[in-house]
PDB file of C-alpha atoms in Angstrom:
ATOM      1  CA  MET A   1      12.972 -26.805  10.362  1.00  0.00           C
ATOM      2  CA  ILE A   2      13.769 -26.152  14.020  1.00  0.00           C
ATOM      3  CA  PRO A   3      10.874 -24.668  16.052  1.00  0.00           C
ATOM      4  CA  VAL A   4      11.316 -21.121  17.411  1.00  0.00           C
ATOM      5  CA  LYS A   5       9.730 -19.451  20.430  1.00  0.00           C
ATOM      6  CA  LEU A   6       9.863 -16.008  22.004  1.00  0.00           C
ATOM      7  CA  SER A   7      10.919 -16.710  25.578  1.00  0.00           C
ATOM      8  CA  ALA A   8      11.602 -13.383  27.336  1.00  0.00           C
ATOM      9  CA  LEU A   9      11.020  -9.669  26.995  1.00  0.00           C
ATOM     10  CA  GLY A  10      12.385  -6.475  28.566  1.00  0.00           C
ATOM     11  CA  ILE A  11      12.487  -2.725  28.041  1.00  0.00           C
ATOM     12  CA  TYR A  12      14.374   0.366  29.093  1.00  0.00           C
ATOM     13  CA  LEU A  13      12.919   3.881  29.146  1.00  0.00           C
ATOM     14  CA  PRO A  14      14.828   7.060  30.050  1.00  0.00           C
ATOM     15  CA  THR A  15      13.598   8.661  33.254  1.00  0.00           C
ATOM     16  CA  GLN A  16      13.104  12.159  31.809  1.00  0.00           C
ATOM     17  CA  VAL A  17       9.488  12.736  30.723  1.00  0.00           C
ATOM     18  CA  MET A  18       8.646  15.522  28.285  1.00  0.00           C
ATOM     19  CA  THR A  19       4.937  16.338  28.216  1.00  0.00           C
ATOM     20  CA  ASN A  20       3.022  18.218  25.557  1.00  0.00           C
ATOM     21  CA  HIS A  21       2.901  21.164  27.957  1.00  0.00           C
ATOM     22  CA  ASP A  22       6.702  21.088  28.155  1.00  0.00           C
ATOM     23  CA  LEU A  23       6.908  21.165  24.361  1.00  0.00           C
ATOM     24  CA  ALA A  24       4.552  24.130  24.211  1.00  0.00           C
ATOM     25  CA  LYS A  25       7.192  26.147  26.070  1.00  0.00           C
ATOM     26  CA  ILE A  26       9.792  25.702  23.315  1.00  0.00           C
ATOM     27  CA  VAL A  27       7.774  25.501  20.078  1.00  0.00           C
ATOM     28  CA  ASP A  28       4.515  26.978  18.805  1.00  0.00           C
ATOM     29  CA  THR A  29       2.132  24.178  19.777  1.00  0.00           C
ATOM     30  CA  SER A  30      -0.246  23.105  22.523  1.00  0.00           C
ATOM     31  CA  ASP A  31      -1.319  19.983  24.360  1.00  0.00           C
ATOM     32  CA  GLU A  32      -4.664  20.032  22.521  1.00  0.00           C
ATOM     33  CA  TRP A  33      -2.988  20.432  19.095  1.00  0.00           C
ATOM     34  CA  ILE A  34      -0.689  17.443  19.681  1.00  0.00           C
ATOM     35  CA  ARG A  35      -3.315  15.166  21.276  1.00  0.00           C
ATOM     36  CA  THR A  36      -5.928  15.653  18.563  1.00  0.00           C
ATOM     37  CA  ARG A  37      -3.482  15.157  15.691  1.00  0.00           C
ATOM     38  CA  THR A  38      -1.352  12.328  17.073  1.00  0.00           C
ATOM     39  CA  GLY A  39      -2.775  10.825  20.271  1.00  0.00           C
ATOM     40  CA  ILE A  40       0.502  11.548  22.066  1.00  0.00           C
ATOM     41  CA  VAL A  41       0.551  13.030  25.577  1.00  0.00           C
ATOM     42  CA  GLU A  42       4.188  12.607  26.611  1.00  0.00           C
ATOM     43  CA  ARG A  43       7.446  10.965  25.602  1.00  0.00           C
ATOM     44  CA  ARG A  44      10.798   9.963  27.172  1.00  0.00           C
ATOM     45  CA  ILE A  45      14.029  11.835  26.450  1.00  0.00           C
ATOM     46  CA  ALA A  46      17.474  10.310  26.946  1.00  0.00           C
ATOM     47  CA  SER A  47      19.920  12.117  29.209  1.00  0.00           C
ATOM     48  CA  SER A  48      23.213  13.499  27.918  1.00  0.00           C
ATOM     49  CA  GLU A  49      24.985  10.458  29.401  1.00  0.00           C
ATOM     50  CA  GLU A  50      22.770   8.029  27.467  1.00  0.00           C
ATOM     51  CA  SER A  51      23.004   6.793  23.881  1.00  0.00           C
ATOM     52  CA  THR A  52      21.367   4.136  21.731  1.00  0.00           C
ATOM     53  CA  SER A  53      23.834   1.500  22.918  1.00  0.00           C
ATOM     54  CA  THR A  54      23.273   2.256  26.617  1.00  0.00           C
ATOM     55  CA  LEU A  55      19.498   2.002  26.193  1.00  0.00           C
ATOM     56  CA  ALA A  56      19.873  -1.218  24.191  1.00  0.00           C
ATOM     57  CA  THR A  57      22.232  -2.661  26.798  1.00  0.00           C
ATOM     58  CA  ALA A  58      19.832  -1.927  29.650  1.00  0.00           C
ATOM     59  CA  ALA A  59      16.937  -3.620  27.818  1.00  0.00           C
ATOM     60  CA  ALA A  60      19.138  -6.614  26.988  1.00  0.00           C
ATOM     61  CA  LYS A  61      20.254  -7.043  30.595  1.00  0.00           C
ATOM     62  CA  GLN A  62      16.639  -7.028  31.763  1.00  0.00           C
ATOM     63  CA  VAL A  63      15.744  -9.814  29.316  1.00  0.00           C
ATOM     64  CA  LEU A  64      18.709 -11.972  30.249  1.00  0.00           C
ATOM     65  CA  ASP A  65      18.201 -11.476  33.995  1.00  0.00           C
ATOM     66  CA  LYS A  66      14.582 -12.578  33.676  1.00  0.00           C
ATOM     67  CA  ARG A  67      15.419 -15.576  31.516  1.00  0.00           C
ATOM     68  CA  GLY A  68      18.358 -16.595  33.704  1.00  0.00           C
ATOM     69  CA  ILE A  69      20.491 -17.628  30.741  1.00  0.00           C
ATOM     70  CA  GLU A  70      24.284 -17.630  30.914  1.00  0.00           C
ATOM     71  CA  LEU A  71      25.844 -14.779  28.941  1.00  0.00           C
ATOM     72  CA  LEU A  72      28.267 -17.058  27.116  1.00  0.00           C
ATOM     73  CA  GLU A  73      25.313 -19.098  25.861  1.00  0.00           C
ATOM     74  CA  ILE A  74      24.018 -16.184  23.786  1.00  0.00           C
ATOM     75  CA  GLU A  75      24.869 -16.869  20.147  1.00  0.00           C
ATOM     76  CA  MET A  76      23.473 -13.921  18.201  1.00  0.00           C
ATOM     77  CA  ILE A  77      22.724 -10.256  18.932  1.00  0.00           C
ATOM     78  CA  LEU A  78      20.766  -8.136  16.481  1.00  0.00           C
ATOM     79  CA  VAL A  79      19.938  -4.465  17.061  1.00  0.00           C
ATOM     80  CA  ALA A  80      17.341  -2.650  14.958  1.00  0.00           C
ATOM     81  CA  THR A  81      17.980   1.095  14.926  1.00  0.00           C
ATOM     82  CA  MET A  82      18.135   4.066  12.593  1.00  0.00           C
ATOM     83  CA  MET A  83      20.063   6.193  15.098  1.00  0.00           C
ATOM     84  CA  PRO A  84      23.224   4.312  16.144  1.00  0.00           C
ATOM     85  CA  ASP A  85      25.815   5.839  18.453  1.00  0.00           C
ATOM     86  CA  MET A  86      28.033   6.376  15.400  1.00  0.00           C
ATOM     87  CA  PRO A  87      28.249   5.004  11.833  1.00  0.00           C
ATOM     88  CA  PHE A  88      30.502   2.176  13.036  1.00  0.00           C
ATOM     89  CA  PRO A  89      31.053   0.026  14.981  1.00  0.00           C
ATOM     90  CA  SER A  90      27.483  -1.212  15.250  1.00  0.00           C
ATOM     91  CA  VAL A  91      25.309  -0.795  18.317  1.00  0.00           C
ATOM     92  CA  ALA A  92      25.068  -4.598  18.490  1.00  0.00           C
ATOM     93  CA  CYS A  93      28.851  -4.880  18.857  1.00  0.00           C
ATOM     94  CA  LYS A  94      28.740  -2.401  21.740  1.00  0.00           C
ATOM     95  CA  VAL A  95      25.928  -4.355  23.423  1.00  0.00           C
ATOM     96  CA  GLN A  96      27.877  -7.603  23.059  1.00  0.00           C
ATOM     97  CA  ASP A  97      30.841  -6.044  24.827  1.00  0.00           C
ATOM     98  CA  ASN A  98      28.745  -4.263  27.456  1.00  0.00           C
ATOM     99  CA  ILE A  99      26.925  -7.407  28.599  1.00  0.00           C
ATOM    100  CA  GLY A 100      29.840  -9.801  28.142  1.00  0.00           C
ATOM    101  CA  ALA A 101      28.157 -12.118  25.599  1.00  0.00           C
ATOM    102  CA  PHE A 102      31.501 -12.836  23.978  1.00  0.00           C
ATOM    103  CA  ASN A 103      30.414 -15.956  22.077  1.00  0.00           C
ATOM    104  CA  ALA A 104      27.711 -14.077  20.175  1.00  0.00           C
ATOM    105  CA  PHE A 105      28.119 -12.559  16.735  1.00  0.00           C
ATOM    106  CA  ALA A 106      26.445  -9.173  16.425  1.00  0.00           C
ATOM    107  CA  PHE A 107      25.138  -6.784  13.799  1.00  0.00           C
ATOM    108  CA  ASP A 108      22.612  -3.976  13.238  1.00  0.00           C
ATOM    109  CA  ILE A 109      19.589  -3.780  10.947  1.00  0.00           C
ATOM    110  CA  SER A 110      18.533  -0.435   9.474  1.00  0.00           C
ATOM    111  CA  ALA A 111      14.876  -0.647   8.438  1.00  0.00           C
ATOM    112  CA  ALA A 112      13.631   2.389  10.398  1.00  0.00           C
ATOM    113  CA  CYS A 113      10.359   1.816  12.246  1.00  0.00           C
ATOM    114  CA  SER A 114       9.972  -1.669  10.710  1.00  0.00           C
ATOM    115  CA  GLY A 115      13.396  -2.667  12.002  1.00  0.00           C
ATOM    116  CA  PHE A 116      12.249  -4.738  14.973  1.00  0.00           C
ATOM    117  CA  VAL A 117       9.973  -6.918  12.816  1.00  0.00           C
ATOM    118  CA  TYR A 118      12.762  -7.325  10.272  1.00  0.00           C
ATOM    119  CA  GLY A 119      15.025  -8.302  13.165  1.00  0.00           C
ATOM    120  CA  LEU A 120      12.558 -10.841  14.561  1.00  0.00           C
ATOM    121  CA  GLU A 121      12.254 -12.613  11.237  1.00  0.00           C
ATOM    122  CA  THR A 122      15.998 -12.529  10.547  1.00  0.00           C
ATOM    123  CA  ALA A 123      16.790 -14.051  13.941  1.00  0.00           C
ATOM    124  CA  ALA A 124      13.977 -16.610  13.686  1.00  0.00           C
ATOM    125  CA  SER A 125      15.310 -17.708  10.298  1.00  0.00           C
ATOM    126  CA  PHE A 126      18.790 -18.290  11.748  1.00  0.00           C
ATOM    127  CA  ILE A 127      17.302 -20.474  14.485  1.00  0.00           C
ATOM    128  CA  LYS A 128      14.964 -22.376  12.139  1.00  0.00           C
ATOM    129  CA  ALA A 129      17.940 -23.149   9.896  1.00  0.00           C
ATOM    130  CA  GLY A 130      19.968 -24.504  12.824  1.00  0.00           C
ATOM    131  CA  ALA A 131      22.658 -21.825  12.548  1.00  0.00           C
ATOM    132  CA  VAL A 132      22.128 -20.685  16.166  1.00  0.00           C
ATOM    133  CA  ARG A 133      20.124 -21.888  19.168  1.00  0.00           C
ATOM    134  CA  ASN A 134      19.130 -18.434  20.404  1.00  0.00           C
ATOM    135  CA  ALA A 135      19.181 -14.766  19.468  1.00  0.00           C
ATOM    136  CA  LEU A 136      18.804 -11.498  21.326  1.00  0.00           C
ATOM    137  CA  VAL A 137      16.781  -9.028  19.239  1.00  0.00           C
ATOM    138  CA  ILE A 138      16.711  -5.383  20.340  1.00  0.00           C
ATOM    139  CA  GLY A 139      14.966  -2.276  19.034  1.00  0.00           C
ATOM    140  CA  ALA A 140      16.570   0.916  20.338  1.00  0.00           C
ATOM    141  CA  GLU A 141      16.427   4.585  19.378  1.00  0.00           C
ATOM    142  CA  VAL A 142      17.506   7.989  20.665  1.00  0.00           C
ATOM    143  CA  LEU A 143      15.479  10.079  18.227  1.00  0.00           C
ATOM    144  CA  SER A 144      15.651  13.206  20.365  1.00  0.00           C
ATOM    145  CA  ARG A 145      19.123  13.761  18.885  1.00  0.00           C
ATOM    146  CA  CYS A 146      17.940  13.889  15.246  1.00  0.00           C
ATOM    147  CA  ILE A 147      14.716  15.896  15.412  1.00  0.00           C
ATOM    148  CA  ASP A 148      14.471  19.619  14.789  1.00  0.00           C
ATOM    149  CA  TRP A 149      13.127  21.174  17.978  1.00  0.00           C
ATOM    150  CA  GLN A 150      12.062  24.213  15.926  1.00  0.00           C
ATOM    151  CA  ASP A 151       9.784  22.117  13.678  1.00  0.00           C
ATOM    152  CA  ARG A 152       6.497  21.434  15.437  1.00  0.00           C
ATOM    153  CA  SER A 153       5.348  19.011  12.717  1.00  0.00           C
ATOM    154  CA  THR A 154       8.049  16.505  13.712  1.00  0.00           C
ATOM    155  CA  CYS A 155       9.423  17.320  17.170  1.00  0.00           C
ATOM    156  CA  VAL A 156       6.083  16.519  18.849  1.00  0.00           C
ATOM    157  CA  LEU A 157       6.068  12.954  17.511  1.00  0.00           C
ATOM    158  CA  PHE A 158       9.201  11.209  18.690  1.00  0.00           C
ATOM    159  CA  GLY A 159      10.687   9.779  21.877  1.00  0.00           C
ATOM    160  CA  ASP A 160      13.529   7.580  23.099  1.00  0.00           C
ATOM    161  CA  GLY A 161      13.510   4.010  24.385  1.00  0.00           C
ATOM    162  CA  ALA A 162      14.546   0.396  23.889  1.00  0.00           C
ATOM    163  CA  GLY A 163      12.942  -3.032  23.967  1.00  0.00           C
ATOM    164  CA  ALA A 164      14.472  -6.486  23.673  1.00  0.00           C
ATOM    165  CA  VAL A 165      13.368 -10.092  23.263  1.00  0.00           C
ATOM    166  CA  LEU A 166      15.102 -13.449  23.434  1.00  0.00           C
ATOM    167  CA  LEU A 167      14.282 -16.001  20.743  1.00  0.00           C
ATOM    168  CA  GLU A 168      15.167 -19.643  21.349  1.00  0.00           C
ATOM    169  CA  SER A 169      14.683 -23.023  19.747  1.00  0.00           C
ATOM    170  CA  GLY A 170      11.663 -24.724  21.273  1.00  0.00           C
ATOM    171  CA  GLU A 171       9.427 -27.761  21.119  1.00  0.00           C
ATOM    172  CA  GLU A 172       6.746 -26.135  18.957  1.00  0.00           C
ATOM    173  CA  ASN A 173       7.186 -23.383  16.379  1.00  0.00           C
ATOM    174  CA  CYS A 174       5.621 -20.112  17.528  1.00  0.00           C
ATOM    175  CA  PHE A 175       6.640 -18.007  14.508  1.00  0.00           C
ATOM    176  CA  LEU A 176       3.840 -18.901  12.132  1.00  0.00           C
ATOM    177  CA  GLY A 177       4.188 -16.525   9.194  1.00  0.00           C
ATOM    178  CA  SER A 178       5.524 -13.181   8.088  1.00  0.00           C
ATOM    179  CA  VAL A 179       5.888 -10.731   5.227  1.00  0.00           C
ATOM    180  CA  LEU A 180       8.607  -8.131   4.738  1.00  0.00           C
ATOM    181  CA  ARG A 181       8.004  -5.437   2.131  1.00  0.00           C
ATOM    182  CA  THR A 182       9.792  -2.398   0.694  1.00  0.00           C
ATOM    183  CA  ASP A 183       8.729   0.407  -1.619  1.00  0.00           C
ATOM    184  CA  GLY A 184      11.863   2.433  -2.232  1.00  0.00           C
ATOM    185  CA  SER A 185       9.962   4.997  -4.290  1.00  0.00           C
ATOM    186  CA  GLY A 186       8.637   6.404  -1.003  1.00  0.00           C
ATOM    187  CA  GLY A 187      12.068   7.148   0.378  1.00  0.00           C
ATOM    188  CA  ASP A 188      11.533  10.911   0.188  1.00  0.00           C
ATOM    189  CA  LEU A 189       8.594  10.831   2.606  1.00  0.00           C
ATOM    190  CA  LEU A 190      10.748  10.336   5.712  1.00  0.00           C
ATOM    191  CA  TYR A 191      14.502  10.814   5.669  1.00  0.00           C
ATOM    192  CA  MET A 192      17.535  12.610   7.098  1.00  0.00           C
ATOM    193  CA  PRO A 193      19.523  14.195   4.254  1.00  0.00           C
ATOM    194  CA  GLY A 194      22.785  15.100   5.990  1.00  0.00           C
ATOM    195  CA  GLY A 195      25.586  13.075   7.510  1.00  0.00           C
ATOM    196  CA  GLY A 196      26.022  10.353   4.879  1.00  0.00           C
ATOM    197  CA  THR A 197      28.145  10.095   1.754  1.00  0.00           C
ATOM    198  CA  LYS A 198      25.689  12.148  -0.312  1.00  0.00           C
ATOM    199  CA  GLN A 199      25.815  15.150   2.016  1.00  0.00           C
ATOM    200  CA  PRO A 200      28.786  14.767   4.366  1.00  0.00           C
ATOM    201  CA  ALA A 201      28.781  17.005   7.403  1.00  0.00           C
ATOM    202  CA  SER A 202      29.923  20.520   6.620  1.00  0.00           C
ATOM    203  CA  VAL A 203      29.306  24.055   7.819  1.00  0.00           C
ATOM    204  CA  GLN A 204      26.707  24.406   5.075  1.00  0.00           C
ATOM    205  CA  THR A 205      24.764  21.221   5.949  1.00  0.00           C
ATOM    206  CA  VAL A 206      24.666  22.257   9.608  1.00  0.00           C
ATOM    207  CA  GLU A 207      23.483  25.781   8.752  1.00  0.00           C
ATOM    208  CA  ASN A 208      20.790  24.312   6.471  1.00  0.00           C
ATOM    209  CA  ARG A 209      19.618  21.959   9.259  1.00  0.00           C
ATOM    210  CA  GLN A 210      20.258  18.901   7.067  1.00  0.00           C
ATOM    211  CA  HIS A 211      21.107  16.676  10.034  1.00  0.00           C
ATOM    212  CA  PHE A 212      17.537  16.629  11.281  1.00  0.00           C
ATOM    213  CA  LEU A 213      14.729  14.274  10.361  1.00  0.00           C
ATOM    214  CA  LYS A 214      12.505  15.462   7.494  1.00  0.00           C
ATOM    215  CA  MET A 215       8.960  14.178   6.963  1.00  0.00           C
ATOM    216  CA  ASN A 216       6.076  14.632   4.552  1.00  0.00           C
ATOM    217  CA  GLY A 217       3.377  13.691   7.046  1.00  0.00           C
ATOM    218  CA  PRO A 218       0.176  13.761   4.936  1.00  0.00           C
ATOM    219  CA  GLU A 219       1.642  11.732   2.056  1.00  0.00           C
ATOM    220  CA  LEU A 220       3.267   9.277   4.477  1.00  0.00           C
ATOM    221  CA  PHE A 221      -0.079   8.749   6.216  1.00  0.00           C
ATOM    222  CA  GLN A 222      -1.817   7.988   2.930  1.00  0.00           C
ATOM    223  CA  ALA A 223       0.947   5.604   1.818  1.00  0.00           C
ATOM    224  CA  VAL A 224       1.300   3.449   4.915  1.00  0.00           C
ATOM    225  CA  VAL A 225      -2.341   2.534   5.677  1.00  0.00           C
ATOM    226  CA  PRO A 226      -2.902   0.249   2.644  1.00  0.00           C
ATOM    227  CA  ILE A 227       0.596  -1.220   2.965  1.00  0.00           C
ATOM    228  CA  VAL A 228       0.010  -2.129   6.621  1.00  0.00           C
ATOM    229  CA  CYS A 229      -3.410  -3.642   5.923  1.00  0.00           C
ATOM    230  CA  GLU A 230      -2.004  -5.744   3.098  1.00  0.00           C
ATOM    231  CA  ALA A 231       0.887  -6.957   5.285  1.00  0.00           C
ATOM    232  CA  ILE A 232      -1.486  -8.047   8.059  1.00  0.00           C
ATOM    233  CA  THR A 233      -3.843  -9.827   5.641  1.00  0.00           C
ATOM    234  CA  ASP A 234      -1.056 -11.561   3.709  1.00  0.00           C
ATOM    235  CA  THR A 235       0.623 -12.754   6.910  1.00  0.00           C
ATOM    236  CA  CYS A 236      -2.627 -14.303   8.132  1.00  0.00           C
ATOM    237  CA  ASN A 237      -3.059 -16.008   4.768  1.00  0.00           C
ATOM    238  CA  LYS A 238       0.486 -17.386   4.882  1.00  0.00           C
ATOM    239  CA  ALA A 239      -0.094 -18.788   8.356  1.00  0.00           C
ATOM    240  CA  GLU A 240      -3.558 -20.066   7.360  1.00  0.00           C
ATOM    241  CA  ILE A 241      -5.036 -18.190  10.318  1.00  0.00           C
ATOM    242  CA  SER A 242      -8.168 -16.058  10.107  1.00  0.00           C
ATOM    243  CA  ILE A 243      -7.658 -12.451  11.134  1.00  0.00           C
ATOM    244  CA  GLU A 244     -10.598 -13.002  13.480  1.00  0.00           C
ATOM    245  CA  ASP A 245      -8.442 -15.485  15.416  1.00  0.00           C
ATOM    246  CA  VAL A 246      -5.692 -12.936  16.102  1.00  0.00           C
ATOM    247  CA  GLU A 247      -6.245 -11.841  19.691  1.00  0.00           C
ATOM    248  CA  LEU A 248      -4.000  -8.752  19.569  1.00  0.00           C
ATOM    249  CA  ILE A 249      -2.267  -6.678  16.912  1.00  0.00           C
ATOM    250  CA  ILE A 250       0.857  -4.786  18.030  1.00  0.00           C
ATOM    251  CA  PRO A 251       1.400  -2.008  15.472  1.00  0.00           C
ATOM    252  CA  HIS A 252       4.259   0.450  15.288  1.00  0.00           C
ATOM    253  CA  GLN A 253       3.209   3.362  17.489  1.00  0.00           C
ATOM    254  CA  ALA A 254       3.378   6.270  15.047  1.00  0.00           C
ATOM    255  CA  ASN A 255       0.029   8.034  15.156  1.00  0.00           C
ATOM    256  CA  ILE A 256      -3.305   7.018  16.671  1.00  0.00           C
ATOM    257  CA  HIS A 257      -5.130   7.988  13.474  1.00  0.00           C
ATOM    258  CA  ILE A 258      -3.057   5.547  11.392  1.00  0.00           C
ATOM    259  CA  ILE A 259      -3.982   2.748  13.788  1.00  0.00           C
ATOM    260  CA  GLU A 260      -7.635   3.787  13.699  1.00  0.00           C
ATOM    261  CA  GLU A 261      -7.640   3.851   9.884  1.00  0.00           C
ATOM    262  CA  VAL A 262      -6.115   0.376   9.723  1.00  0.00           C
ATOM    263  CA  ALA A 263      -8.737  -0.924  12.148  1.00  0.00           C
ATOM    264  CA  VAL A 264     -11.562   0.533  10.037  1.00  0.00           C
ATOM    265  CA  TYR A 265     -10.058  -0.745   6.779  1.00  0.00           C
ATOM    266  CA  LEU A 266      -9.753  -4.298   8.164  1.00  0.00           C
ATOM    267  CA  GLY A 267     -13.070  -4.191  10.015  1.00  0.00           C
ATOM    268  CA  ILE A 268     -11.415  -4.946  13.367  1.00  0.00           C
ATOM    269  CA  PRO A 269     -12.382  -3.247  16.652  1.00  0.00           C
ATOM    270  CA  ILE A 270      -9.742  -0.769  17.808  1.00  0.00           C
ATOM    271  CA  GLU A 271      -9.689  -2.651  21.136  1.00  0.00           C
ATOM    272  CA  ARG A 272      -7.796  -5.462  19.407  1.00  0.00           C
ATOM    273  CA  PHE A 273      -4.910  -3.090  18.659  1.00  0.00           C
ATOM    274  CA  MET A 274      -2.325  -2.354  21.359  1.00  0.00           C
ATOM    275  CA  CYS A 275      -1.897   1.412  21.739  1.00  0.00           C
ATOM    276  CA  ASN A 276       0.540   3.011  24.188  1.00  0.00           C
ATOM    277  CA  LEU A 277       1.863   5.894  22.086  1.00  0.00           C
ATOM    278  CA  HIS A 278       0.180   8.380  24.428  1.00  0.00           C
ATOM    279  CA  LYS A 279       2.909   7.523  26.966  1.00  0.00           C
ATOM    280  CA  TYR A 280       5.991   7.251  24.753  1.00  0.00           C
ATOM    281  CA  GLY A 281       5.350   8.814  21.348  1.00  0.00           C
ATOM    282  CA  ASN A 282       6.999   7.297  18.284  1.00  0.00           C
ATOM    283  CA  THR A 283      10.123   5.403  19.360  1.00  0.00           C
ATOM    284  CA  SER A 284      10.704   3.923  15.888  1.00  0.00           C
ATOM    285  CA  ALA A 285      12.298   0.458  16.080  1.00  0.00           C
ATOM    286  CA  ALA A 286      11.719   0.353  19.852  1.00  0.00           C
ATOM    287  CA  SER A 287       7.966   0.970  19.698  1.00  0.00           C
ATOM    288  CA  ILE A 288       6.801  -2.601  19.009  1.00  0.00           C
ATOM    289  CA  PRO A 289       8.810  -4.328  21.781  1.00  0.00           C
ATOM    290  CA  ILE A 290       7.807  -1.600  24.256  1.00  0.00           C
ATOM    291  CA  ALA A 291       4.134  -2.027  23.280  1.00  0.00           C
ATOM    292  CA  LEU A 292       4.548  -5.807  23.495  1.00  0.00           C
ATOM    293  CA  TYR A 293       5.925  -5.450  27.011  1.00  0.00           C
ATOM    294  CA  ASP A 294       3.032  -3.242  28.116  1.00  0.00           C
ATOM    295  CA  ALA A 295       0.509  -5.634  26.570  1.00  0.00           C
ATOM    296  CA  VAL A 296       1.898  -8.611  28.504  1.00  0.00           C
ATOM    297  CA  ARG A 297       2.169  -6.601  31.724  1.00  0.00           C
ATOM    298  CA  ASP A 298      -1.438  -5.440  31.364  1.00  0.00           C
ATOM    299  CA  GLY A 299      -2.712  -8.987  30.829  1.00  0.00           C
ATOM    300  CA  LYS A 300      -3.676  -8.438  27.188  1.00  0.00           C
ATOM    301  CA  ILE A 301      -1.653 -11.492  26.065  1.00  0.00           C
ATOM    302  CA  VAL A 302      -1.845 -14.994  27.544  1.00  0.00           C
ATOM    303  CA  PRO A 303      -0.258 -18.297  26.461  1.00  0.00           C
ATOM    304  CA  GLY A 304      -1.807 -19.665  23.287  1.00  0.00           C
ATOM    305  CA  ASP A 305      -2.823 -16.251  21.924  1.00  0.00           C
ATOM    306  CA  TYR A 306      -2.091 -15.313  18.334  1.00  0.00           C
ATOM    307  CA  VAL A 307      -0.232 -11.977  18.342  1.00  0.00           C
ATOM    308  CA  MET A 308       0.499  -9.943  15.215  1.00  0.00           C
ATOM    309  CA  THR A 309       3.365  -7.436  15.164  1.00  0.00           C
ATOM    310  CA  VAL A 310       3.412  -4.968  12.267  1.00  0.00           C
ATOM    311  CA  GLY A 311       5.900  -2.202  11.575  1.00  0.00           C
ATOM    312  CA  PHE A 312       6.068   0.505   8.922  1.00  0.00           C
ATOM    313  CA  GLY A 313       8.406   3.384   8.305  1.00  0.00           C
ATOM    314  CA  ALA A 314      11.087   5.140   6.277  1.00  0.00           C
ATOM    315  CA  GLY A 315      12.189   3.385   3.163  1.00  0.00           C
ATOM    316  CA  LEU A 316       9.305   2.782   2.802  1.00  0.00           C
ATOM    317  CA  THR A 317       9.562  -0.443   4.742  1.00  0.00           C
ATOM    318  CA  CYS A 318       6.835  -2.635   6.185  1.00  0.00           C
ATOM    319  CA  GLY A 319       6.844  -5.966   7.970  1.00  0.00           C
ATOM    320  CA  ALA A 320       4.413  -8.191   9.846  1.00  0.00           C
ATOM    321  CA  SER A 321       4.959 -11.320  11.924  1.00  0.00           C
ATOM    322  CA  LEU A 322       2.399 -13.683  13.476  1.00  0.00           C
ATOM    323  CA  ILE A 323       3.460 -15.246  16.775  1.00  0.00           C
ATOM    324  CA  ARG A 324       1.709 -17.790  18.973  1.00  0.00           C
ATOM    325  CA  TRP A 325       2.451 -16.895  22.586  1.00  0.00           C
ATOM    326  CA  ASP A 326       4.387 -19.669  24.311  1.00  0.00           C
ATOM    327  CA  LYS A 327       3.540 -20.942  27.806  1.00  0.00           C
ATOM    328  CA  SER A 328       7.214 -20.772  28.841  1.00  0.00           C
ATOM    329  CA  PHE A 329       7.438 -17.010  28.246  1.00  0.00           C
ATOM    330  CA  VAL A 330       8.812 -14.816  31.066  1.00  0.00           C
ATOM    331  CA  CYS A 331       8.381 -11.045  31.404  1.00  0.00           C
TER     332      CYS A 331
END
């Protein structure tokens, strides 16, 4: 098995900031209502000229510029997203063309808010097997285009952004263990009914607002906490690492109360969880790489640390990955 390391990291965030006070002008809500129920203060909104592929491309370019790797040396591009520019071609194909990585094969993964963790493990497996020497893994979303701005239970939660990492073969394996889980029976807790083959776009589906995200928040909250805790515990067991030795857990940034519940359930201080959702809201597949970037920038991760990433979302999907931070990392 070929060792794998995470060698570089980058993000892209749209410049437009929408605060809770801004939202209160267009929907029946308030800053206090949103803060107390979610922990979110503001989020980024993509401009009309931006799309998932442009955000993903910008994050990818930042990673590659930092790493200093030749574009034609990139062998694999994987984009995790649930909101592509269009059904096909994939966002990954657009990124490959945009950056000029013409020797790379490219494809998307659709695992909602768990997508980035699914992508990490997929790319790491390709490298471990010797199929490729490196892989660019990107989480990117423009959720502002699929939320109902008349529904205060969902429109307050989401934001836009992208994060990217470069995985490479290394001298010592830094991907120590993972679990990927699915419970398809929870598919009706978070979904978008219109636009696919079941409900193709029509005048009726538009009038019935079927092309917007739908969520059963209370049931989703109750479902994900035990799943996330189990994923974290099982990943530690696989890697034969005590949870007490994990310096930082990077969870999907959905709701501060979910993160707090997981911390209580596992008996871990909340300080060992990276939380930046107050700045960006829920950016789905982009939330973990953006949080990872902020954690490194803020000095919360140093070489040798054990870092746990854990995602959860529509599907229901869940995934966790334990990474030992490599000394050669650049950010």
